[in-house]
Amino acid sequence: MPSSHNAATLRGCGGVAVELLSDAFQLPALRTSVPEARRRVTAALREWGAVEQVRDDAELVVSELFTNAVRHTDSEQVHCELTLDGARLRVAVTDQGHSDSRPRAQPRSTDRECGRGLLLVGALSEDWGERPADTGRGRVVWADLAY
């Protein structure tokens, strides 16, 4: 089974210790991995005591980001990382693949089956974006949700 880890650290914030929680896992870049990604995110957030609405929103966001990584790149593996930092939950999905275009919401595609995922991500998150992966190949797409 692909590796997973939970890490909790304390860091100072204005003289107050704030817990920083993180979890990461990697799954094959297959459509069948998307439900497993959702399960893992939900399990981690349940363990961290997240309310149902946060779990539901994060589950939908990871589903959309993971699906995009599988459908639009030639990745073999997709990496997912959750980081809880105070009142902010970051969901980051990293692919290994190559895509000719950057991820962007498709506002004119609300009647089509494809292209709505990032609109949902934008609606559920406080902010989202993308950057090149640290490996130099692939991309990290992230979303910040209120916790």
Short mmCIF file of C-alpha atoms in Angstrom, two decimals:
data_model
loop_
_atom_site.label_atom_id
_atom_site.label_comp_id
_atom_site.label_asym_id
_atom_site.label_seq_id
_atom_site.Cartn_x
_atom_site.Cartn_y
_atom_site.Cartn_z
CA MET A 1 0.00 0.00 0.00
CA PRO A 2 1.38 3.48 -0.79
CA SER A 3 3.01 5.27 2.11
CA SER A 4 1.15 7.71 4.30
CA HIS A 5 2.23 9.75 7.25
CA ASN A 6 0.71 11.96 9.86
CA ALA A 7 2.91 14.58 11.40
CA ALA A 8 2.12 17.04 14.12
CA THR A 9 4.46 19.86 15.03
CA LEU A 10 4.16 22.90 17.21
CA ARG A 11 5.30 26.30 16.09
CA GLY A 12 5.22 29.66 17.75
CA CYS A 13 2.69 32.22 16.66
CA GLY A 14 2.75 35.47 18.63
CA GLY A 15 3.88 33.65 21.76
CA VAL A 16 1.21 30.96 21.34
CA ALA A 17 1.97 27.43 20.20
CA VAL A 18 -0.04 26.48 17.11
CA GLU A 19 -0.32 22.88 16.00
CA LEU A 20 0.57 22.17 12.39
CA LEU A 21 -0.82 18.87 11.13
CA SER A 22 0.06 17.23 7.85
CA ASP A 23 -0.64 14.03 5.98
CA ALA A 24 0.61 12.88 2.60
CA PHE A 25 0.07 9.92 0.34
CA GLN A 26 0.79 8.84 -3.21
CA LEU A 27 -1.43 6.72 -5.44
CA PRO A 28 -1.23 5.42 -9.00
CA ALA A 29 -2.52 7.89 -11.60
CA LEU A 30 -5.65 5.87 -12.32
CA ARG A 31 -9.35 6.79 -12.22
CA THR A 32 -9.79 4.03 -9.64
CA SER A 33 -7.44 5.91 -7.28
CA VAL A 34 -9.76 8.92 -6.98
CA PRO A 35 -12.16 7.26 -4.50
CA GLU A 36 -9.17 6.09 -2.44
CA ALA A 37 -7.83 9.66 -2.36
CA ARG A 38 -11.22 10.87 -1.10
CA ARG A 39 -11.27 8.17 1.60
CA ARG A 40 -7.79 9.04 2.80
CA VAL A 41 -8.54 12.76 3.01
CA THR A 42 -11.76 12.12 4.90
CA ALA A 43 -10.03 9.74 7.31
CA ALA A 44 -7.24 12.21 8.08
CA LEU A 45 -9.66 15.07 8.64
CA ARG A 46 -11.89 12.91 10.84
CA GLU A 47 -8.80 12.01 12.90
CA TRP A 48 -7.98 15.71 13.21
CA GLY A 49 -11.51 16.47 14.43
CA ALA A 50 -12.71 18.40 11.38
CA VAL A 51 -16.43 19.09 11.18
CA GLU A 52 -18.48 17.37 8.49
CA GLN A 53 -18.70 20.44 6.21
CA VAL A 54 -14.90 20.78 6.09
CA ARG A 55 -14.53 17.06 5.38
CA ASP A 56 -17.13 17.23 2.60
CA ASP A 57 -15.55 20.29 0.98
CA ALA A 58 -12.03 18.84 1.17
CA GLU A 59 -13.27 15.53 -0.24
CA LEU A 60 -14.78 17.29 -3.26
CA VAL A 61 -11.68 19.45 -3.79
CA VAL A 62 -9.28 16.50 -3.68
CA SER A 63 -11.58 14.57 -6.00
CA GLU A 64 -11.49 17.35 -8.60
CA LEU A 65 -7.74 18.01 -8.32
CA PHE A 66 -6.84 14.31 -8.34
CA THR A 67 -9.12 13.64 -11.31
CA ASN A 68 -7.50 16.49 -13.26
CA ALA A 69 -4.03 15.09 -12.55
CA VAL A 70 -5.12 11.66 -13.80
CA ARG A 71 -7.01 12.88 -16.88
CA HIS A 72 -4.81 15.70 -18.13
CA THR A 73 -1.25 14.49 -17.52
CA ASP A 74 0.86 11.46 -18.29
CA SER A 75 1.70 10.84 -14.64
CA GLU A 76 2.34 7.40 -13.22
CA GLN A 77 1.75 8.54 -9.64
CA VAL A 78 -0.16 11.41 -8.05
CA HIS A 79 0.89 12.83 -4.68
CA CYS A 80 -1.56 14.46 -2.28
CA GLU A 81 -0.68 16.49 0.79
CA LEU A 82 -2.96 17.95 3.45
CA THR A 83 -1.68 20.63 5.79
CA LEU A 84 -3.69 22.10 8.62
CA ASP A 85 -2.18 25.34 9.85
CA GLY A 86 -4.44 27.08 12.36
CA ALA A 87 -7.71 27.92 10.60
CA ARG A 88 -6.44 27.04 7.10
CA LEU A 89 -6.48 23.65 5.44
CA ARG A 90 -4.35 23.30 2.32
CA VAL A 91 -5.03 20.48 -0.11
CA ALA A 92 -2.18 20.10 -2.62
CA VAL A 93 -2.09 17.58 -5.47
CA THR A 94 1.13 17.05 -7.40
CA ASP A 95 1.34 15.25 -10.73
CA GLN A 96 4.46 13.98 -12.50
CA GLY A 97 3.12 14.50 -15.94
CA HIS A 98 3.08 16.94 -18.72
CA SER A 99 0.18 19.03 -19.87
CA ASP A 100 0.21 21.60 -22.64
CA SER A 101 -1.87 24.05 -20.64
CA ARG A 102 -2.10 25.39 -17.12
CA PRO A 103 -5.13 24.48 -15.04
CA ARG A 104 -7.85 27.11 -15.21
CA ALA A 105 -11.54 27.32 -14.50
CA GLN A 106 -13.77 27.16 -17.57
CA PRO A 107 -16.67 29.55 -16.82
CA ARG A 108 -18.36 28.93 -20.15
CA SER A 109 -18.44 25.18 -19.64
CA THR A 110 -21.19 24.93 -17.01
CA ASP A 111 -23.40 22.93 -19.41
CA ARG A 112 -20.59 20.54 -20.37
CA GLU A 113 -19.43 17.51 -18.45
CA CYS A 114 -15.79 18.64 -18.43
CA GLY A 115 -14.31 21.92 -17.25
CA ARG A 116 -16.40 22.55 -14.14
CA GLY A 117 -14.06 21.02 -11.58
CA LEU A 118 -11.93 24.10 -11.00
CA LEU A 119 -15.06 26.24 -10.77
CA LEU A 120 -16.11 24.01 -7.86
CA VAL A 121 -12.65 24.21 -6.33
CA GLY A 122 -12.79 28.01 -6.55
CA ALA A 123 -16.26 28.11 -5.00
CA LEU A 124 -15.28 25.90 -2.06
CA SER A 125 -11.87 27.37 -1.33
CA GLU A 126 -10.66 30.70 -0.05
CA ASP A 127 -7.90 30.62 -2.66
CA TRP A 128 -6.35 28.18 -5.11
CA GLY A 129 -3.50 28.14 -7.56
CA GLU A 130 -0.77 26.16 -9.22
CA ARG A 131 3.00 26.12 -9.45
CA PRO A 132 5.65 23.91 -11.03
CA ALA A 133 6.52 20.81 -9.02
CA ASP A 134 9.82 20.88 -7.15
CA THR A 135 11.05 18.01 -9.35
CA GLY A 136 10.94 20.24 -12.42
CA ARG A 137 8.41 17.98 -14.10
CA GLY A 138 4.75 18.18 -13.29
CA ARG A 139 2.65 20.65 -11.38
CA VAL A 140 1.26 21.27 -7.89
CA VAL A 141 -2.34 22.46 -7.78
CA TRP A 142 -3.44 23.60 -4.34
CA ALA A 143 -6.53 24.93 -2.62
CA ASP A 144 -6.89 26.61 0.77
CA LEU A 145 -10.08 25.91 2.69
CA ALA A 146 -11.32 27.51 5.89
CA TYR A 147 -11.05 25.06 8.77
#
